[in-house]
Coordinates of C-alpha atoms and ligand atoms in Angstrom, one line a residue:
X6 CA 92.8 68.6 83.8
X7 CA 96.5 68.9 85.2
X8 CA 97.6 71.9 86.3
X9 CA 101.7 72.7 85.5
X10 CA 101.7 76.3 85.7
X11 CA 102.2 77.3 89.6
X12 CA 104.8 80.2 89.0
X13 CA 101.7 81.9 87.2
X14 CA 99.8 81.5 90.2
X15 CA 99.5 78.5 92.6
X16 CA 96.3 76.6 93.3
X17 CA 95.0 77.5 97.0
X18 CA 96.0 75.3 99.2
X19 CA 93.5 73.9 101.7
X20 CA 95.3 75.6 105.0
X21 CA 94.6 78.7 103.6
X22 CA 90.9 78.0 102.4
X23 CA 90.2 77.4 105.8
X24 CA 92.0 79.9 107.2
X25 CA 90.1 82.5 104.8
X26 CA 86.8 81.0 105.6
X27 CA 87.4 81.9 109.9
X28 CA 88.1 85.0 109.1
X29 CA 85.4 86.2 106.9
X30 CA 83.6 84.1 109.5
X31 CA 84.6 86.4 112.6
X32 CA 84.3 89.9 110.4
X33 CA 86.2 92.5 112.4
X34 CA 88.3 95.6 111.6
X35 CA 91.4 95.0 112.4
X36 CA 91.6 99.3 114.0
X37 CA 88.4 98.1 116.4
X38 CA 89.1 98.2 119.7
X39 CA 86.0 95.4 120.2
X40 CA 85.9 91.8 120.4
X41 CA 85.3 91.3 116.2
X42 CA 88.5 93.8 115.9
X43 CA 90.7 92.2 118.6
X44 CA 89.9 88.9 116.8
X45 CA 90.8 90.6 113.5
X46 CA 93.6 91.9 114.5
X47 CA 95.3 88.6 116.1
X48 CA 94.6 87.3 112.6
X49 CA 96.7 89.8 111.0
X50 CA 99.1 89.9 113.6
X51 CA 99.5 86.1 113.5
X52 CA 99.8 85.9 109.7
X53 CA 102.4 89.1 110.0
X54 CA 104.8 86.8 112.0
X55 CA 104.5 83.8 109.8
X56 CA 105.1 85.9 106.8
X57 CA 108.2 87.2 108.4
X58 CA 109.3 83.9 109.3
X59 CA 109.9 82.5 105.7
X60 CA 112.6 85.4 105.3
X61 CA 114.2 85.8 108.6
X62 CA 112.5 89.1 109.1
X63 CA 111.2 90.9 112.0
X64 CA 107.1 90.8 112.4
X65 CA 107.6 94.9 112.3
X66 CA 108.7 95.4 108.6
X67 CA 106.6 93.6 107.0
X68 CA 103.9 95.6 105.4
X69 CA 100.8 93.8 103.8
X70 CA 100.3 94.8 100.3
X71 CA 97.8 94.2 97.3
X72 CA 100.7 91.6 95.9
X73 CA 104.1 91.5 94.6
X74 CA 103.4 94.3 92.2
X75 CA 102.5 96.8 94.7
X76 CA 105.3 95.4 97.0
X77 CA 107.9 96.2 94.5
X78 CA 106.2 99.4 93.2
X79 CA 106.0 100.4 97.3
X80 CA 109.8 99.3 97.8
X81 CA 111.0 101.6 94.7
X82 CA 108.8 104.8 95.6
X83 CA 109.0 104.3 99.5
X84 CA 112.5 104.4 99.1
X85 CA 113.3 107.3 96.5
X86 CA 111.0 109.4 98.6
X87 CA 112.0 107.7 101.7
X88 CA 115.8 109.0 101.0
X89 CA 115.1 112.5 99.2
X90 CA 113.2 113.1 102.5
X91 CA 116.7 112.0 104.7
X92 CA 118.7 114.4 102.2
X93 CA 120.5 111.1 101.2
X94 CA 119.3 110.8 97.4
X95 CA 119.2 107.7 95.6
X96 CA 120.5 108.9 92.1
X97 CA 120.9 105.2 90.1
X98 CA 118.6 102.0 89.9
X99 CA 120.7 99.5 88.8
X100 CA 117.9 96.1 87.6
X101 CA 119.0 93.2 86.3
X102 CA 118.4 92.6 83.0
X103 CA 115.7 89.5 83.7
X104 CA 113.4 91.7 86.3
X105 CA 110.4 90.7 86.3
X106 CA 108.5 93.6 84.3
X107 CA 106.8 95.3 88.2
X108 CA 110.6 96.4 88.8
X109 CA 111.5 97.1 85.5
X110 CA 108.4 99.1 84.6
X111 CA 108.4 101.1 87.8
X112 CA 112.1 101.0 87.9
X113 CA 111.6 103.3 84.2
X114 CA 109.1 105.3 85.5
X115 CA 110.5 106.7 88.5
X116 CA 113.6 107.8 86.4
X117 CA 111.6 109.6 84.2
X118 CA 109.3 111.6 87.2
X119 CA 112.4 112.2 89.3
X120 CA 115.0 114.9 88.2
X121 CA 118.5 113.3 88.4
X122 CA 117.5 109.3 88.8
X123 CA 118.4 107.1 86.3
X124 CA 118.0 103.2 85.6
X125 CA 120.5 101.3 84.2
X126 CA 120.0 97.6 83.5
X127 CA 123.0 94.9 84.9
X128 CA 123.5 92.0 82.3
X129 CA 123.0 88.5 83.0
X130 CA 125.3 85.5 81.7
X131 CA 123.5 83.1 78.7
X132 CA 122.5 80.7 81.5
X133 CA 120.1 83.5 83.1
X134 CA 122.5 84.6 85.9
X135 CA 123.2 87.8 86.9
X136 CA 127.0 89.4 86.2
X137 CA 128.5 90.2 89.2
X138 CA 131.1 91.8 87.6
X139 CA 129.1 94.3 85.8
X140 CA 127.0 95.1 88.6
X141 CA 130.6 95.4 90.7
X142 CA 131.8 97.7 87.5
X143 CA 128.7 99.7 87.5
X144 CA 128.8 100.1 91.2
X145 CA 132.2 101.2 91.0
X146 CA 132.0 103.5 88.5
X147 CA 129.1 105.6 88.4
X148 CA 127.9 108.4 90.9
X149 CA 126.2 109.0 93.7
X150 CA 123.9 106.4 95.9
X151 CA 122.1 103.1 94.6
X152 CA 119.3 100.9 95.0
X153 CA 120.1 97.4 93.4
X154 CA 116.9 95.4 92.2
X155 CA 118.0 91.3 91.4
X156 CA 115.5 88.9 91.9
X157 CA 115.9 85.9 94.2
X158 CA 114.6 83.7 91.6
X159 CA 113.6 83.9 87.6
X160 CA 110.1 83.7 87.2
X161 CA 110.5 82.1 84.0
X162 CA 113.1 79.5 84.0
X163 CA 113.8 79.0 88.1
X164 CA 117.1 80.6 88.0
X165 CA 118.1 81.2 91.5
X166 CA 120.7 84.2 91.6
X167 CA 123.2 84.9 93.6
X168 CA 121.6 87.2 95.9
X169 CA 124.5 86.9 98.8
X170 CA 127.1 88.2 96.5
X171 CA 124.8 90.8 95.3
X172 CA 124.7 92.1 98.7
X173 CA 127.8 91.8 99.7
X174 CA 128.4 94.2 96.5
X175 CA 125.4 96.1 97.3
X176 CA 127.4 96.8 101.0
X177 CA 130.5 97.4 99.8
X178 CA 129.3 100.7 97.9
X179 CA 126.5 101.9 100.0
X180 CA 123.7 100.5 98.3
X181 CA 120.7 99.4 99.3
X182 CA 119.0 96.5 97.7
X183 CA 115.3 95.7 96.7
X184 CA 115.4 91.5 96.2
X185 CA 112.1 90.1 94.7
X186 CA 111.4 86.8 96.5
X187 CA 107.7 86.5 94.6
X188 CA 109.3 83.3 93.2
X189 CA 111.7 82.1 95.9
X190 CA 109.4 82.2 98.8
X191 CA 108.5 79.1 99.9
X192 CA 110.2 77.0 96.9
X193 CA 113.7 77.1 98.0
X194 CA 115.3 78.0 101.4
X195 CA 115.1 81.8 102.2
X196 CA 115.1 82.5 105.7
X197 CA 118.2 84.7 106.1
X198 CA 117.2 87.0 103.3
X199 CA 116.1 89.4 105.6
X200 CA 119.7 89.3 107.1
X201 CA 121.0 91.0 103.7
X202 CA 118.4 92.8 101.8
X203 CA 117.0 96.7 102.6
X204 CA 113.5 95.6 100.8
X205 CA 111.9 92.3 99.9
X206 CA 108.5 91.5 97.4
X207 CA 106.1 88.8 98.5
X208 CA 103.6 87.4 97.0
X209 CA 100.9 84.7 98.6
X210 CA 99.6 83.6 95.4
X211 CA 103.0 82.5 94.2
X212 CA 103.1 80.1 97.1
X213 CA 99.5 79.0 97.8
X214 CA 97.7 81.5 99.7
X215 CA 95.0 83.8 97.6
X216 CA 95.9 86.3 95.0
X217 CA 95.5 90.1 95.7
X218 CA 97.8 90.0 98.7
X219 CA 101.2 90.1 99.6
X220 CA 104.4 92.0 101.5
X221 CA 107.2 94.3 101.8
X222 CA 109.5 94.0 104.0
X223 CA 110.9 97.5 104.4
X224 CA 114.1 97.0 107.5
X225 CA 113.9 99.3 109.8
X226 CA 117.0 101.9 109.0
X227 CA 116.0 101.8 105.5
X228 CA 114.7 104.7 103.5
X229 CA 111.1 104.7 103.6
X230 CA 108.4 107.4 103.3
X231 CA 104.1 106.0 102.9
X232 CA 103.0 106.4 99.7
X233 CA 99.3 105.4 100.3
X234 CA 97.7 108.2 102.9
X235 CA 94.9 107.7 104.9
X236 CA 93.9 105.7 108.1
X237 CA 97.2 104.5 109.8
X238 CA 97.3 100.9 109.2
X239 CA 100.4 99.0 108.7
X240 CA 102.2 101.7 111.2
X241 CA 101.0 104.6 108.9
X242 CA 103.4 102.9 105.9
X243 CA 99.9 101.8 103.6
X244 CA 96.9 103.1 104.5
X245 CA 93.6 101.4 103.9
X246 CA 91.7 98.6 105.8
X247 CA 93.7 95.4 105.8
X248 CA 92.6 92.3 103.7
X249 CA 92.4 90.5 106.3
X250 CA 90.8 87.5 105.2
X251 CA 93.3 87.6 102.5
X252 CA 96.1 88.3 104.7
X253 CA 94.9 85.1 106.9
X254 CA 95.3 82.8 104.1
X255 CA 98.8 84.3 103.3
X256 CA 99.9 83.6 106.6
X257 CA 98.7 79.5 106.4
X258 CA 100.0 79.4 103.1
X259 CA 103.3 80.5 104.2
X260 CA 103.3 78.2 106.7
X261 CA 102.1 75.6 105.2
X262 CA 104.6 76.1 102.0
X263 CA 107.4 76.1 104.6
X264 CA 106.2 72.9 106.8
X265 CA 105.9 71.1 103.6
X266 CA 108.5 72.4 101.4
X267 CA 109.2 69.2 99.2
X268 CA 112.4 70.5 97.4
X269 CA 113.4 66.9 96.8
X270 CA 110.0 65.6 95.4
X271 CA 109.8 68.4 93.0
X272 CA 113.2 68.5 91.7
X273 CA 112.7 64.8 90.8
X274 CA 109.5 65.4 88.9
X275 CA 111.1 68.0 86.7
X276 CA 113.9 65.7 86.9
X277 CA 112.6 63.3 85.0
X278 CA 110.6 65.4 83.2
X279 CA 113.5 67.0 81.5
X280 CA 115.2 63.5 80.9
X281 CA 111.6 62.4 79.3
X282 CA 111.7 65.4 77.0
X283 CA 115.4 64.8 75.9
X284 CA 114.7 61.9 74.9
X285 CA 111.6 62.4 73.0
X286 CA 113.1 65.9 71.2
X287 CA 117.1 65.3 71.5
X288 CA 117.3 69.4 70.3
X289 CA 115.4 70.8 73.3
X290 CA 117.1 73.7 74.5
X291 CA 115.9 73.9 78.4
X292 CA 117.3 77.5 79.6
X293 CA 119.2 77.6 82.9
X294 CA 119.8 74.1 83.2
X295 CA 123.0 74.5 83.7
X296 CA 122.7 76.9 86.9
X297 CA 121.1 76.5 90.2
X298 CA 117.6 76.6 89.9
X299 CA 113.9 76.6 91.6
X300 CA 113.3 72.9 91.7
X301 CA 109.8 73.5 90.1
X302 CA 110.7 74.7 87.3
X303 CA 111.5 73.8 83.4
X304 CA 111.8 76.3 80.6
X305 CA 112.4 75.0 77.4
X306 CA 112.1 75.7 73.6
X307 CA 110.4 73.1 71.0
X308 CA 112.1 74.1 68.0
X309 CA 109.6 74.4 64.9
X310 CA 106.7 74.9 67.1
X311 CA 105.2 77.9 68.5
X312 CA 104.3 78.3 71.6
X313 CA 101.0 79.5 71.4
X314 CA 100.1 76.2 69.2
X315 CA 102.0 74.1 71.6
X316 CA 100.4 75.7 75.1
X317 CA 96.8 75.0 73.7
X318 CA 97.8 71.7 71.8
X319 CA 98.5 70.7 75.3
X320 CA 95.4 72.2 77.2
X321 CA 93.1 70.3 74.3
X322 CA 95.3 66.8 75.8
X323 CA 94.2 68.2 79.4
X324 CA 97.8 69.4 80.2
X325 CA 98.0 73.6 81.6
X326 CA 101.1 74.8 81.2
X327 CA 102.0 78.5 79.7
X328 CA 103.9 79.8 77.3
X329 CA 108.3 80.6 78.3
X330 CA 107.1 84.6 78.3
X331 CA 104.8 86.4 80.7
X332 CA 101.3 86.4 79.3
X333 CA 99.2 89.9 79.9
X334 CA 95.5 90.1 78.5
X335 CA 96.0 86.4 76.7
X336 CA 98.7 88.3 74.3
X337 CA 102.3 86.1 74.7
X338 CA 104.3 89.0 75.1
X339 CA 108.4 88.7 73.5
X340 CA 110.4 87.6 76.4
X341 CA 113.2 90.1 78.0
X342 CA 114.2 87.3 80.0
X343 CA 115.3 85.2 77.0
X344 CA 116.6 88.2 75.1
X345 CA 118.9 88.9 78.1
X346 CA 120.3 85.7 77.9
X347 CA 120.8 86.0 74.2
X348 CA 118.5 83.6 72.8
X349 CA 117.1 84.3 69.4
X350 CA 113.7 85.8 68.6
X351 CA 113.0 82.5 66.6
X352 CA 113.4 79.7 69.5
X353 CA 112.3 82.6 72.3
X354 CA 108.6 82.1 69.7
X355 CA 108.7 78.2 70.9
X356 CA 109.6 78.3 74.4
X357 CA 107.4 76.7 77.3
X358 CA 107.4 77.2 80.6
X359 CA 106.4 74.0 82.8
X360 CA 106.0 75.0 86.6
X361 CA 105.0 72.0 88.9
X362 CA 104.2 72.6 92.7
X363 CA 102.5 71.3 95.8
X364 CA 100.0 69.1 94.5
X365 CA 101.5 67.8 91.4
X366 CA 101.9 64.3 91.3
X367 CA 103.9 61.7 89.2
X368 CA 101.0 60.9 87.2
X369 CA 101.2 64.7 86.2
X370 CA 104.5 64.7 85.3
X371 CA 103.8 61.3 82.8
X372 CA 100.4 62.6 81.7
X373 CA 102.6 66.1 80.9
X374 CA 105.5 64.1 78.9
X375 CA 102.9 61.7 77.3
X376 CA 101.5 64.7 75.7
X377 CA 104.2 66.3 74.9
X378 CA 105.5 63.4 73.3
X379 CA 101.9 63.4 70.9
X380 CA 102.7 66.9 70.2
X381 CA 106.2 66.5 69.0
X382 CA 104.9 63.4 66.9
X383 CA 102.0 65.2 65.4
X384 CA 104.9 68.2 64.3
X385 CA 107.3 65.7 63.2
X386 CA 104.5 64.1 60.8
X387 CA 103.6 67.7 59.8
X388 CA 106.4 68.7 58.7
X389 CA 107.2 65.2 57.0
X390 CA 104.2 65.4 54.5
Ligands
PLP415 N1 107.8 89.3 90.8 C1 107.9 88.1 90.2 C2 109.2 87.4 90.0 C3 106.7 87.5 89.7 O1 106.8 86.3 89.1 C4 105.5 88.1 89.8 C5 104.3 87.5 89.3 O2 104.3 86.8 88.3 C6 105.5 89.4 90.5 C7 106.6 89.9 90.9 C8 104.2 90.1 90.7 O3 103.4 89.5 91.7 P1 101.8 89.7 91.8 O4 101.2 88.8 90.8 O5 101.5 89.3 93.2 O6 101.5 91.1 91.6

């Protein structure tokens, strides 16, 4: 089988396997003063500066978490609390239309638990990119102090934003600004994020370490206040044992990802991927192409066939790639992404997403386009008789 579908979640790379393995190995809590919890601790502590190293960060703010979703979730409360507790309120969260659904959901449901927050959504352009001059408009206009959300890059069809600008815009007004790197981080170039941004999301599976484990990176000046109580792990900002084997095979991903970050190779093989696919369907529509994008990535509709059909059409030819939407509990769920950028309910019901990544090969990206190209030809003569 050939595996196209690494900004669902990356296959473990074999640095972080065996950097998993020594830990569970050498047991230890990390709070032991002992040998076993000195160990432990050097693990985490290790893994915490590699981690911080992909954005430019300092080994202090970063803050291990369950994953990006708890990252973002812990970024949004941490913050809202973090300011009502400095008597400096945030009143707006501004999200970019094309969130990912951890910001957008938690993003909704702090505005309705606290009095006087709201969320309001900034636009993107029809190539996936978000408008700078309605964020600049809304940041302009509207009252009191912000927290921005944009993502560094679209889970869904690579688009890399302009994060810079946003925070230059951010500055300008006093905000402060949550950027969700799950996708970026150790695809594209990243390590002065830290410079810019008041929070950041990480995830290791995203990039080749395990799933169930990833970061904030709360800067030290920004808002903050704990929201998980208890022992007083990560500098009493999330309580609970660390994962630490977990947290060991983050840090060797990240490293690893960063070492080996093959920007070049990739954007070849969706490269001519893309081309393949032109040629085969001459009406694909591949979304963001014409904007900077994650050089992994290719999202693009197959008119006349649904997606569902076409995503296990292609796992029957021994090809895994996933539907353009997110997918929760098997259900294809609409995509907002698409929406946003003002494609049609009809095409947004045929796109793909195709996501290659460390261990693709050419022979993936042929054995991909061979199958797609048996796909189309078995619609074509479908819809013929
Ligand atoms: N943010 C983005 C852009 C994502 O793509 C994802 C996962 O798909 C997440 C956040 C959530 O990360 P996790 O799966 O680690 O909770």
């Amino acid at each position: 089988m050939i595996y196209l579908d690494h900004n669902a979640t990356s296959p473990l790379r074999p640095e972080a396997r065996a950097a998993m393995l020594a830990a569970w190995e050498a047991g230890g809590n990390p709070s032991s003063v002992h040998a076993a919890g000195r160990k432990a601790r050097a693990t985490v502590e290790g893994a915490r500066e590699t981690v911080a190293r992909l954005v430019g960060a300092a080994a202090d703010d970063v803050v291990f978490t369950s994953g990006g979703t708890e990252a973002i979730w812990l970024a949004l409360a941490g913050a809202i609390a973090g300011a009502l507790e400095n008597d400096a309120r945030i009143n707006r969260l501004l999200i970019s239309a094309i969130e990912h659904d951890a910001v957008r959901s938690n993003a909704a449901a702090a505005a309705a638990r606290v009095a006087g927050l709201r969320a309001e959504t900034i636009p993107v352009t029809g190539d996936g990119v978000v408008n700078l001059d309605a964020l600049r408009t809304a940041l302009r206009e509207g009252k009191g102090r912000a927290l921005v959300a944009v993502m560094v890059a679209n889970n869904e069809n690579g688009v890399i934003q302009p994060i810079g600008e946003v925070a230059i815009l951010a500055q300008e007004s006093g905000a402060l600004l949550l950027a969700d790197a799950v996708q970026a981080a150790g695809k594209i170039e990243i390590g002065d994020l830290a410079s810019y941004a008041d929070y950041i999301s990480l995830s290791a599976h995203k990039l080749g370490g395990p799933q169930g484990v990833g970061a904030l990176i709360a800067k030290s000046g920004a808002p903050f206040a704990a929201q998980v109580l208890g022992g007083g792990q990560e500098k009493r900002r999330r309580a609970g044992t660390e994962n630490v084997a977990g947290i060991a095979g983050f840090g060797a991903a990240a490293s690893a990802a960063d070492a080996h970050r093959d920007e070049a190779r990739l954007s070849k093989l969706r490269d001519d991927f893309e081309h393949a696919l032109r040629k085969a369907v001459p009406e694909v529509a591949i979304f963001g192409a014409n904007a900077r994008r994650l050089p992994n990535t290719s999202n693009f509709a197959l008119p006349g066939t649904a997606a569902e059909t076409a995503v296990m059409a292609l796992d029957l030819e021994g090809v895994m790639v996933s539907a353009g939407a997110a997918c929760a509990s098997g259900k294809v769920a609409r995509s907002h992404v698409l929406e946003a950028m003002g494609v049609s309910d009809e095409i947004a019901r045929a796109v793909l997403r195709v996501s290659f990544g460390w261990n693709s090969t050419d022979a993936d990206g042929a054995a991909a386009i061979a199958a797609l190209d048996k796909i189309v030809a078995r619609a074509r003569a479908r819809a013929a008789a």
